[in-house]
Structures are given as structure tokens and as C-alpha cells.
GROMACS .gro file of C-alpha atoms in nm:
model
  407
    1UNK     CA    1  -3.626  -0.847  -3.306
    2UNK     CA    2  -3.361  -1.078  -3.449
    3UNK     CA    3  -3.093  -1.181  -3.227
    4UNK     CA    4  -2.710  -1.110  -3.317
    5UNK     CA    5  -2.506  -1.394  -3.428
    6UNK     CA    6  -2.345  -1.593  -3.156
    7UNK     CA    7  -2.043  -1.803  -3.122
    8UNK     CA    8  -2.099  -2.161  -3.024
    9UNK     CA    9  -2.180  -2.184  -2.640
   10UNK     CA   10  -1.883  -2.203  -2.408
   11UNK     CA   11  -1.668  -1.965  -2.593
   12UNK     CA   12  -1.272  -1.968  -2.528
   13UNK     CA   13  -1.088  -1.953  -2.228
   14UNK     CA   14  -1.097  -1.616  -2.060
   15UNK     CA   15  -1.365  -1.510  -2.259
   16UNK     CA   16  -1.446  -1.117  -2.189
   17UNK     CA   17  -1.795  -1.025  -1.986
   18UNK     CA   18  -1.976  -0.706  -2.028
   19UNK     CA   19  -2.210  -0.661  -1.751
   20UNK     CA   20  -2.481  -0.374  -1.725
   21UNK     CA   21  -2.520  -0.321  -1.337
   22UNK     CA   22  -2.831  -0.190  -1.164
   23UNK     CA   23  -2.610   0.025  -0.959
   24UNK     CA   24  -2.328   0.293  -1.005
   25UNK     CA   25  -1.974   0.177  -0.847
   26UNK     CA   26  -1.903   0.555  -0.780
   27UNK     CA   27  -2.190   0.635  -0.542
   28UNK     CA   28  -2.392   0.317  -0.449
   29UNK     CA   29  -2.286   0.053  -0.206
   30UNK     CA   30  -2.016  -0.166  -0.359
   31UNK     CA   31  -2.153  -0.473  -0.170
   32UNK     CA   32  -2.423  -0.519  -0.441
   33UNK     CA   33  -2.440  -0.842  -0.636
   34UNK     CA   34  -2.332  -0.687  -0.963
   35UNK     CA   35  -2.007  -0.567  -0.829
   36UNK     CA   36  -1.920  -0.868  -0.609
   37UNK     CA   37  -2.004  -1.116  -0.887
   38UNK     CA   38  -1.806  -0.913  -1.144
   39UNK     CA   39  -1.489  -0.876  -0.925
   40UNK     CA   40  -1.476  -1.271  -0.883
   41UNK     CA   41  -1.516  -1.317  -1.242
   42UNK     CA   42  -1.256  -1.079  -1.328
   43UNK     CA   43  -1.004  -1.294  -1.169
   44UNK     CA   44  -1.018  -1.539  -1.471
   45UNK     CA   45  -1.111  -1.283  -1.768
   46UNK     CA   46  -1.152  -0.952  -1.864
   47UNK     CA   47  -1.470  -0.777  -1.743
   48UNK     CA   48  -1.622  -0.430  -1.807
   49UNK     CA   49  -1.905  -0.335  -1.566
   50UNK     CA   50  -2.125  -0.040  -1.718
   51UNK     CA   51  -2.267   0.150  -1.435
   52UNK     CA   52  -2.640   0.183  -1.410
   53UNK     CA   53  -2.825   0.343  -1.701
   54UNK     CA   54  -3.099   0.431  -1.466
   55UNK     CA   55  -3.489   0.357  -1.485
   56UNK     CA   56  -3.613   0.699  -1.500
   57UNK     CA   57  -3.509   1.061  -1.568
   58UNK     CA   58  -3.444   1.259  -1.213
   59UNK     CA   59  -3.720   1.520  -1.176
   60UNK     CA   60  -3.962   1.666  -0.913
   61UNK     CA   61  -4.213   1.447  -1.043
   62UNK     CA   62  -4.019   1.105  -1.072
   63UNK     CA   63  -3.761   1.110  -0.796
   64UNK     CA   64  -3.674   1.236  -0.445
   65UNK     CA   65  -3.359   1.486  -0.433
   66UNK     CA   66  -3.338   1.516  -0.825
   67UNK     CA   67  -3.064   1.754  -0.821
   68UNK     CA   68  -2.839   1.535  -0.609
   69UNK     CA   69  -2.921   1.247  -0.863
   70UNK     CA   70  -2.825   1.448  -1.149
   71UNK     CA   71  -2.514   1.592  -1.010
   72UNK     CA   72  -2.377   1.257  -0.893
   73UNK     CA   73  -2.428   1.081  -1.236
   74UNK     CA   74  -2.273   1.358  -1.418
   75UNK     CA   75  -1.964   1.319  -1.191
   76UNK     CA   76  -1.978   0.955  -1.251
   77UNK     CA   77  -1.973   1.030  -1.612
   78UNK     CA   78  -1.644   1.240  -1.607
   79UNK     CA   79  -1.470   0.937  -1.463
   80UNK     CA   80  -1.482   0.757  -1.791
   81UNK     CA   81  -1.319   0.399  -1.794
   82UNK     CA   82  -1.104   0.313  -1.469
   83UNK     CA   83  -0.976  -0.002  -1.300
   84UNK     CA   84  -1.094   0.083  -0.956
   85UNK     CA   85  -0.928  -0.205  -0.776
   86UNK     CA   86  -0.565  -0.223  -0.773
   87UNK     CA   87  -0.524  -0.595  -0.750
   88UNK     CA   88  -0.771  -0.669  -0.993
   89UNK     CA   89  -0.623  -0.544  -1.337
   90UNK     CA   90  -0.887  -0.719  -1.532
   91UNK     CA   91  -1.183  -0.539  -1.354
   92UNK     CA   92  -1.293  -0.219  -1.552
   93UNK     CA   93  -1.594   0.011  -1.475
   94UNK     CA   94  -1.726   0.252  -1.689
   95UNK     CA   95  -2.001   0.524  -1.710
   96UNK     CA   96  -2.141   0.615  -2.076
   97UNK     CA   97  -2.259   0.955  -2.173
   98UNK     CA   98  -2.612   0.942  -2.236
   99UNK     CA   99  -2.919   1.132  -2.282
  100UNK     CA  100  -3.230   1.115  -2.021
  101UNK     CA  101  -3.440   0.942  -2.287
  102UNK     CA  102  -3.659   0.719  -2.068
  103UNK     CA  103  -3.975   0.554  -2.184
  104UNK     CA  104  -3.973   0.744  -2.519
  105UNK     CA  105  -3.949   0.606  -2.872
  106UNK     CA  106  -3.828   0.773  -3.181
  107UNK     CA  107  -3.510   0.903  -3.318
  108UNK     CA  108  -3.378   1.048  -2.970
  109UNK     CA  109  -3.440   0.730  -2.797
  110UNK     CA  110  -3.273   0.511  -3.088
  111UNK     CA  111  -2.991   0.767  -3.099
  112UNK     CA  112  -2.928   0.744  -2.712
  113UNK     CA  113  -2.901   0.353  -2.748
  114UNK     CA  114  -2.670   0.393  -3.042
  115UNK     CA  115  -2.447   0.631  -2.837
  116UNK     CA  116  -2.437   0.411  -2.552
  117UNK     CA  117  -2.373   0.091  -2.766
  118UNK     CA  118  -2.088   0.282  -2.939
  119UNK     CA  119  -1.913   0.399  -2.626
  120UNK     CA  120  -1.956   0.072  -2.466
  121UNK     CA  121  -1.783  -0.115  -2.759
  122UNK     CA  122  -1.487   0.132  -2.744
  123UNK     CA  123  -1.452   0.093  -2.366
  124UNK     CA  124  -1.473  -0.283  -2.410
  125UNK     CA  125  -1.183  -0.291  -2.650
  126UNK     CA  126  -0.983  -0.067  -2.436
  127UNK     CA  127  -1.048  -0.319  -2.148
  128UNK     CA  128  -0.876  -0.592  -2.343
  129UNK     CA  129  -1.189  -0.768  -2.440
  130UNK     CA  130  -1.154  -0.910  -2.787
  131UNK     CA  131  -1.399  -1.073  -3.012
  132UNK     CA  132  -1.743  -1.156  -2.918
  133UNK     CA  133  -1.825  -1.091  -2.554
  134UNK     CA  134  -2.059  -1.281  -2.325
  135UNK     CA  135  -2.306  -1.007  -2.201
  136UNK     CA  136  -2.491  -0.998  -1.872
  137UNK     CA  137  -2.739  -0.742  -1.746
  138UNK     CA  138  -2.933  -0.650  -1.433
  139UNK     CA  139  -3.087  -0.319  -1.538
  140UNK     CA  140  -3.349  -0.347  -1.789
  141UNK     CA  141  -3.297  -0.042  -1.948
  142UNK     CA  142  -3.003  -0.198  -2.085
  143UNK     CA  143  -3.220  -0.378  -2.340
  144UNK     CA  144  -3.218  -0.114  -2.626
  145UNK     CA  145  -2.843  -0.126  -2.601
  146UNK     CA  146  -2.781  -0.492  -2.571
  147UNK     CA  147  -3.015  -0.591  -2.848
  148UNK     CA  148  -2.765  -0.448  -3.119
  149UNK     CA  149  -2.453  -0.615  -2.957
  150UNK     CA  150  -2.306  -0.933  -3.099
  151UNK     CA  151  -2.250  -1.181  -2.798
  152UNK     CA  152  -2.160  -1.522  -2.725
  153UNK     CA  153  -2.420  -1.534  -2.464
  154UNK     CA  154  -2.682  -1.317  -2.275
  155UNK     CA  155  -2.761  -1.364  -1.910
  156UNK     CA  156  -3.018  -1.139  -1.754
  157UNK     CA  157  -2.973  -1.113  -1.371
  158UNK     CA  158  -3.327  -1.095  -1.240
  159UNK     CA  159  -3.221  -0.978  -0.906
  160UNK     CA  160  -3.544  -0.769  -0.840
  161UNK     CA  161  -3.871  -0.688  -0.982
  162UNK     CA  162  -3.736  -0.369  -1.138
  163UNK     CA  163  -4.093  -0.264  -1.294
  164UNK     CA  164  -4.229  -0.247  -0.924
  165UNK     CA  165  -3.978   0.042  -0.856
  166UNK     CA  166  -4.238   0.315  -0.767
  167UNK     CA  167  -4.058   0.623  -0.938
  168UNK     CA  168  -4.032   0.450  -1.294
  169UNK     CA  169  -4.280   0.402  -1.570
  170UNK     CA  170  -4.360   0.046  -1.456
  171UNK     CA  171  -4.541  -0.057  -1.776
  172UNK     CA  172  -4.231   0.062  -1.987
  173UNK     CA  173  -3.986  -0.127  -1.766
  174UNK     CA  174  -4.193  -0.437  -1.757
  175UNK     CA  175  -4.184  -0.445  -2.124
  176UNK     CA  176  -3.816  -0.406  -2.104
  177UNK     CA  177  -3.799  -0.693  -1.845
  178UNK     CA  178  -4.029  -0.901  -2.089
  179UNK     CA  179  -3.753  -0.856  -2.378
  180UNK     CA  180  -3.478  -0.982  -2.156
  181UNK     CA  181  -3.672  -1.277  -2.025
  182UNK     CA  182  -3.762  -1.364  -2.376
  183UNK     CA  183  -3.434  -1.326  -2.564
  184UNK     CA  184  -3.167  -1.425  -2.287
  185UNK     CA  185  -3.000  -1.736  -2.283
  186UNK     CA  186  -2.986  -1.744  -1.915
  187UNK     CA  187  -3.199  -1.598  -1.677
  188UNK     CA  188  -3.049  -1.584  -1.320
  189UNK     CA  189  -3.268  -1.542  -0.986
  190UNK     CA  190  -3.195  -1.475  -0.643
  191UNK     CA  191  -3.583  -1.486  -0.536
  192UNK     CA  192  -3.776  -1.810  -0.553
  193UNK     CA  193  -4.080  -1.630  -0.571
  194UNK     CA  194  -3.968  -1.410  -0.887
  195UNK     CA  195  -3.860  -1.723  -1.030
  196UNK     CA  196  -4.209  -1.890  -0.997
  197UNK     CA  197  -4.371  -1.587  -1.138
  198UNK     CA  198  -4.160  -1.588  -1.440
  199UNK     CA  199  -4.166  -1.976  -1.498
  200UNK     CA  200  -4.417  -2.005  -1.787
  201UNK     CA  201  -4.203  -1.764  -1.998
  202UNK     CA  202  -3.850  -1.854  -1.900
  203UNK     CA  203  -3.888  -2.228  -1.854
  204UNK     CA  204  -3.544  -2.448  -1.829
  205UNK     CA  205  -3.344  -2.122  -1.899
  206UNK     CA  206  -3.412  -2.000  -1.548
  207UNK     CA  207  -3.128  -2.076  -1.276
  208UNK     CA  208  -3.122  -2.006  -0.907
  209UNK     CA  209  -2.798  -1.825  -0.852
  210UNK     CA  210  -2.890  -1.676  -0.505
  211UNK     CA  211  -2.691  -1.403  -0.329
  212UNK     CA  212  -2.324  -1.445  -0.169
  213UNK     CA  213  -2.140  -1.292   0.102
  214UNK     CA  214  -1.772  -1.152   0.122
  215UNK     CA  215  -1.676  -1.384   0.382
  216UNK     CA  216  -1.326  -1.234   0.428
  217UNK     CA  217  -1.466  -0.900   0.475
  218UNK     CA  218  -1.743  -0.978   0.714
  219UNK     CA  219  -1.561  -1.167   0.976
  220UNK     CA  220  -1.707  -1.195   1.318
  221UNK     CA  221  -1.372  -1.178   1.508
  222UNK     CA  222  -1.241  -0.854   1.389
  223UNK     CA  223  -1.226  -0.513   1.573
  224UNK     CA  224  -1.532  -0.287   1.637
  225UNK     CA  225  -1.516   0.053   1.488
  226UNK     CA  226  -1.427   0.325   1.753
  227UNK     CA  227  -1.711   0.561   1.649
  228UNK     CA  228  -1.972   0.266   1.757
  229UNK     CA  229  -1.813   0.234   2.100
  230UNK     CA  230  -1.894   0.599   2.161
  231UNK     CA  231  -2.267   0.520   2.110
  232UNK     CA  232  -2.431   0.396   2.437
  233UNK     CA  233  -2.516   0.011   2.438
  234UNK     CA  234  -2.714  -0.177   2.381
  235UNK     CA  235  -2.743  -0.097   2.033
  236UNK     CA  236  -3.009  -0.189   1.740
  237UNK     CA  237  -2.854  -0.145   1.418
  238UNK     CA  238  -2.916  -0.124   1.037
  239UNK     CA  239  -2.666  -0.096   0.771
  240UNK     CA  240  -2.743  -0.036   0.405
  241UNK     CA  241  -2.938   0.201   0.171
  242UNK     CA  242  -3.232   0.393   0.337
  243UNK     CA  243  -3.487   0.420   0.079
  244UNK     CA  244  -3.852   0.484   0.158
  245UNK     CA  245  -3.996   0.247  -0.079
  246UNK     CA  246  -3.791  -0.032   0.067
  247UNK     CA  247  -3.719   0.062   0.463
  248UNK     CA  248  -4.030   0.104   0.695
  249UNK     CA  249  -3.895   0.435   0.858
  250UNK     CA  250  -4.227   0.443   1.068
  251UNK     CA  251  -4.141   0.111   1.214
  252UNK     CA  252  -3.773   0.237   1.289
  253UNK     CA  253  -3.936   0.514   1.455
  254UNK     CA  254  -4.172   0.317   1.674
  255UNK     CA  255  -3.872   0.078   1.760
  256UNK     CA  256  -3.668   0.360   1.890
  257UNK     CA  257  -3.968   0.533   2.098
  258UNK     CA  258  -4.054   0.207   2.239
  259UNK     CA  259  -3.716   0.097   2.341
  260UNK     CA  260  -3.576   0.429   2.471
  261UNK     CA  261  -3.282   0.246   2.668
  262UNK     CA  262  -3.127   0.115   2.344
  263UNK     CA  263  -2.945   0.331   2.075
  264UNK     CA  264  -3.079   0.288   1.727
  265UNK     CA  265  -2.776   0.313   1.497
  266UNK     CA  266  -2.862   0.359   1.100
  267UNK     CA  267  -2.572   0.349   0.871
  268UNK     CA  268  -2.620   0.440   0.504
  269UNK     CA  269  -2.710   0.700   0.267
  270UNK     CA  270  -3.083   0.800   0.257
  271UNK     CA  271  -3.296   0.930  -0.019
  272UNK     CA  272  -3.554   1.055   0.205
  273UNK     CA  273  -3.592   1.306   0.484
  274UNK     CA  274  -3.448   1.155   0.810
  275UNK     CA  275  -3.566   1.463   1.034
  276UNK     CA  276  -3.838   1.267   1.222
  277UNK     CA  277  -3.583   0.999   1.327
  278UNK     CA  278  -3.282   1.208   1.401
  279UNK     CA  279  -3.485   1.430   1.632
  280UNK     CA  280  -3.507   1.141   1.867
  281UNK     CA  281  -3.240   1.122   2.136
  282UNK     CA  282  -3.143   0.757   2.097
  283UNK     CA  283  -3.130   0.774   1.709
  284UNK     CA  284  -2.778   0.768   1.570
  285UNK     CA  285  -2.750   0.832   1.188
  286UNK     CA  286  -2.392   0.790   1.061
  287UNK     CA  287  -2.494   0.835   0.710
  288UNK     CA  288  -2.310   0.685   0.419
  289UNK     CA  289  -1.976   0.494   0.512
  290UNK     CA  290  -1.715   0.350   0.308
  291UNK     CA  291  -1.757  -0.031   0.215
  292UNK     CA  292  -1.428  -0.119   0.402
  293UNK     CA  293  -1.566   0.009   0.738
  294UNK     CA  294  -1.915  -0.154   0.745
  295UNK     CA  295  -1.787  -0.478   0.900
  296UNK     CA  296  -1.654  -0.299   1.198
  297UNK     CA  297  -1.948  -0.086   1.247
  298UNK     CA  298  -2.183  -0.379   1.238
  299UNK     CA  299  -1.965  -0.563   1.485
  300UNK     CA  300  -2.092  -0.311   1.741
  301UNK     CA  301  -2.472  -0.381   1.686
  302UNK     CA  302  -2.633  -0.608   1.952
  303UNK     CA  303  -2.925  -0.666   1.728
  304UNK     CA  304  -2.942  -0.609   1.362
  305UNK     CA  305  -3.263  -0.519   1.184
  306UNK     CA  306  -3.426  -0.552   0.838
  307UNK     CA  307  -3.760  -0.345   0.881
  308UNK     CA  308  -3.879  -0.391   0.525
  309UNK     CA  309  -4.215  -0.240   0.405
  310UNK     CA  310  -4.483  -0.487   0.281
  311UNK     CA  311  -4.483  -0.412  -0.102
  312UNK     CA  312  -4.432  -0.576  -0.435
  313UNK     CA  313  -4.050  -0.481  -0.445
  314UNK     CA  314  -3.984  -0.648  -0.123
  315UNK     CA  315  -4.192  -0.955  -0.203
  316UNK     CA  316  -3.957  -1.042  -0.479
  317UNK     CA  317  -3.635  -0.922  -0.307
  318UNK     CA  318  -3.354  -1.107  -0.147
  319UNK     CA  319  -3.150  -0.851   0.064
  320UNK     CA  320  -2.772  -0.942   0.069
  321UNK     CA  321  -2.779  -0.779   0.399
  322UNK     CA  322  -2.914  -1.106   0.560
  323UNK     CA  323  -2.587  -1.293   0.492
  324UNK     CA  324  -2.368  -1.011   0.598
  325UNK     CA  325  -2.534  -0.980   0.941
  326UNK     CA  326  -2.518  -1.345   0.984
  327UNK     CA  327  -2.154  -1.374   0.881
  328UNK     CA  328  -2.100  -1.122   1.156
  329UNK     CA  329  -2.260  -1.364   1.395
  330UNK     CA  330  -2.550  -1.094   1.488
  331UNK     CA  331  -2.901  -1.187   1.619
  332UNK     CA  332  -3.133  -1.073   1.338
  333UNK     CA  333  -3.475  -0.928   1.353
  334UNK     CA  334  -3.694  -0.904   1.029
  335UNK     CA  335  -4.026  -0.818   0.889
  336UNK     CA  336  -4.171  -1.101   0.669
  337UNK     CA  337  -4.065  -1.148   0.315
  338UNK     CA  338  -4.081  -1.473   0.111
  339UNK     CA  339  -3.716  -1.547   0.072
  340UNK     CA  340  -3.645  -1.548   0.453
  341UNK     CA  341  -3.824  -1.877   0.452
  342UNK     CA  342  -3.505  -2.107   0.444
  343UNK     CA  343  -3.346  -1.869   0.712
  344UNK     CA  344  -3.623  -1.875   0.979
  345UNK     CA  345  -3.439  -2.118   1.205
  346UNK     CA  346  -3.147  -1.832   1.239
  347UNK     CA  347  -3.355  -1.500   1.253
  348UNK     CA  348  -3.642  -1.386   1.426
  349UNK     CA  349  -3.943  -1.299   1.171
  350UNK     CA  350  -4.221  -1.080   1.265
  351UNK     CA  351  -4.547  -1.024   1.098
  352UNK     CA  352  -4.666  -0.697   1.271
  353UNK     CA  353  -4.483  -0.397   1.415
  354UNK     CA  354  -4.577  -0.488   1.767
  355UNK     CA  355  -4.412  -0.816   1.695
  356UNK     CA  356  -4.112  -0.670   1.559
  357UNK     CA  357  -4.062  -0.457   1.856
  358UNK     CA  358  -4.096  -0.767   2.098
  359UNK     CA  359  -3.864  -0.979   1.905
  360UNK     CA  360  -3.617  -0.698   1.918
  361UNK     CA  361  -3.653  -0.688   2.296
  362UNK     CA  362  -3.626  -1.064   2.318
  363UNK     CA  363  -3.305  -1.065   2.094
  364UNK     CA  364  -3.165  -0.782   2.312
  365UNK     CA  365  -3.226  -0.997   2.628
  366UNK     CA  366  -3.091  -1.316   2.472
  367UNK     CA  367  -2.885  -1.302   2.180
  368UNK     CA  368  -2.806  -1.659   2.145
  369UNK     CA  369  -2.502  -1.861   2.000
  370UNK     CA  370  -2.333  -1.656   1.699
  371UNK     CA  371  -2.150  -1.972   1.590
  372UNK     CA  372  -2.453  -2.140   1.405
  373UNK     CA  373  -2.516  -1.802   1.240
  374UNK     CA  374  -2.142  -1.755   1.114
  375UNK     CA  375  -2.137  -2.126   0.985
  376UNK     CA  376  -2.456  -2.111   0.813
  377UNK     CA  377  -2.306  -1.882   0.546
  378UNK     CA  378  -2.002  -2.027   0.477
  379UNK     CA  379  -2.123  -2.197   0.154
  380UNK     CA  380  -2.217  -1.858   0.018
  381UNK     CA  381  -1.904  -1.687  -0.085
  382UNK     CA  382  -1.907  -1.472  -0.389
  383UNK     CA  383  -1.654  -1.660  -0.557
  384UNK     CA  384  -1.876  -1.980  -0.538
  385UNK     CA  385  -2.170  -1.752  -0.674
  386UNK     CA  386  -1.944  -1.648  -0.947
  387UNK     CA  387  -1.841  -1.969  -1.046
  388UNK     CA  388  -2.210  -2.103  -1.059
  389UNK     CA  389  -2.264  -1.810  -1.300
  390UNK     CA  390  -1.975  -1.888  -1.538
  391UNK     CA  391  -2.065  -2.269  -1.514
  392UNK     CA  392  -2.462  -2.204  -1.613
  393UNK     CA  393  -2.348  -1.979  -1.881
  394UNK     CA  394  -2.116  -2.227  -2.030
  395UNK     CA  395  -1.819  -2.018  -1.983
  396UNK     CA  396  -1.632  -2.180  -1.678
  397UNK     CA  397  -1.268  -2.201  -1.709
  398UNK     CA  398  -1.216  -2.566  -1.707
  399UNK     CA  399  -0.856  -2.524  -1.601
  400UNK     CA  400  -0.966  -2.412  -1.282
  401UNK     CA  401  -0.836  -2.058  -1.281
  402UNK     CA  402  -1.144  -1.923  -1.107
  403UNK     CA  403  -1.119  -1.880  -0.765
  404UNK     CA  404  -1.239  -2.161  -0.551
  405UNK     CA  405  -1.321  -1.956  -0.254
  406UNK     CA  406  -1.649  -2.119  -0.176
  407UNK     CA  407  -1.917  -2.352  -0.300
   0.00000   0.00000   0.00000
């Protein structure tokens, strides 16, 4: 496929940015890297975040709770173009109207791509993006849309191995990933393992961006949420999306059963049944909570856990949660995953269910000094990550207007 014409690399000061996110601002956790990065970029230029185009059409065979997924996407579409952050007038979020045409070819598939592309162009103009924008994408299904758009540069945010998502057509998604890997000017990584996997195809266009943390938000010295204080201590805690293809629910249940004197506190939306957990007397599931409340809730944990499944998705992941836990000064216990390698001196890593439970017990008995943990993430502000993104893409405002909030 012929690439659209580009302007010379670097563009003008304040060049607009269109970003195709892997999440939806209106119902996913707003701590995700797409939103964090683009909120920082919007401090120096107009930004349009296009909410997730999805990886599959929800249905009984392709997703859990399909009715709920369809309803929330329809609600998201009715919000059209918004500026959801009052102090960031340059930050815009848009959900296009689209057809559930996934993994198909032919007229319907092409019409859907044209429909989304046309809406995004109009939304971009309304958002103040003039001329030829820079384009970034995290969701591979944006390729049919992006392929027909003029852009000054194209960045593919390779934040996960999306083709490993168990509810999607892996072969089809892998083909879209390959299109982005082949045609992007810059490929951004948060996983060294995934970067090595793609090296023969991407070469020098690869850039390790890493994840950041909202340092002002996740302060260790803030108050504890009153709801947490009502739960008996000690508290073993987890916050984030509870998805059964990512989180080891059996391990959480084993931990709760074998440490009955501790409260297991789970905070986050669940895409699977929680019945086997919530029937235990020491398990407290608080459901989805506003991002603004997460630090105050997390400060009430005595130990924070990352009980990941051992699968291909986790192998190439780099959970933002680790840096958030550390910013709060919490002792962390995690299962093995490759990207934890550089953090072993600060977290407890277990290679078996028994080892995980033993490490939780040890962390409860001896939480250690929080200061090295909080200090370790200071270089990882989202402002610093956004600056690295713009610099790598040749879009950095040399006048220094981009926030200097971190390295």
C-alpha cells in the first residue's frame, strides 16, 4: 500500500496530533498510557484522542458480558467530541460511529474504514488541528483508517501484543500489527521482550519509551480513603482492571484462603464472574472507582499484589501498576514476567503459587522502607515520557513549551 505524502520530518511548532487509543476514555481506566501521554502532549499542541475501535465484535462467542460491552460503546458514541479535562483545552476525545466489521474484507469493511476516517478528519478540524497532523496508534484495528490519511509522521505504540488477546481473531490482528510495524516511521515499546521479538522487522525505527507514572497524583504522603479504613487490616490490595485473561483469579482466591487473617481488597471493573471470590469473608471487592480516588484507596494497602497469569499477553506486557504501587511506597509482590527484571531489587517476585503466598506473608511481616520505592520512580513522570515521544518523532517544541515535569 502506497504511503500518503508527508511533510518534512519535524513539522511546525505545535503540530497537531491524532492518537488512536486502545482504550475508551469514557469507560476504561484513565490511567492508561494512551491518555496519560496525550494529556501531556496537549500542553503544547492540539490533540485528538480517538477512543478504541476495538479488536472484535462483542458476542456470546467472542467476549464476556457482550450486552454490557455493546451498551457502553453505544453510550460512548453519543458523546461525540468532548474536551473532558477543564484545564487542558487542547485535549479532545472522540468516539466515531462505526460498524462492527472486524476481520472482514469487502465493501462493508472498506465502507467502515472510510466512515471512521471521514469522522476523524472532521473531528480533528473541530479540535483545531490544521494541515497535516502527526498520527499515533496503539490499537492495530486503526490501520484501515490510518492507511488512507495524510500524516507528517506515523508512530505505532506497541504497548502490548494485541494479537495475543484471546477474544480476538489473532491471525487477523497480527496482520494489522505487521502493517503498522512495516509502515510506521517510529515504533514505540514498553517491553524489551516485545522489542526483541520485532527487531528484524522494525530495526532502527524501534524506540524504548517505557511507561510513566503520575507522580503528583500517586503521592505516598496523602490521606487514606475512609472506605479502606473501615476494612480490617492487614490489607492485601490490588487495583486495576480484573480480566480473566490477565489476572490469576485462582491465585487471589488461594491467597485469601491461606492468609485468612488478612483482608483481600480488590478495586476495579471485572469482565468475569467474581462470585468465587466475593463469597469469601475476607475478600472485599469495591468495584470500579474513579481514577481520582485510586491513590487514597491504595494508600490503605499493607501489601500490593500483581497476580498475573503465565501467558503470551503477560510475557510482552509492562503493567503501569508497578510504578503506581512504588510511587505510593507500597511493598509489592508479583508473579514472574520479563519486564519486572529491572525492578527485582525493589519488589518480591514469585515463580509459583506457594512462593507468591509466602512472599505476601513476608511482606506483611516486614514491609521494608518505602523511601527507596518512592524515589525509584521519580525519573518516570508522564511528562518525561511524552517529551521522549515527541523528541523521537521529531516533533519536540524546541522553545521548551512542553512540560518539564520529569526526565
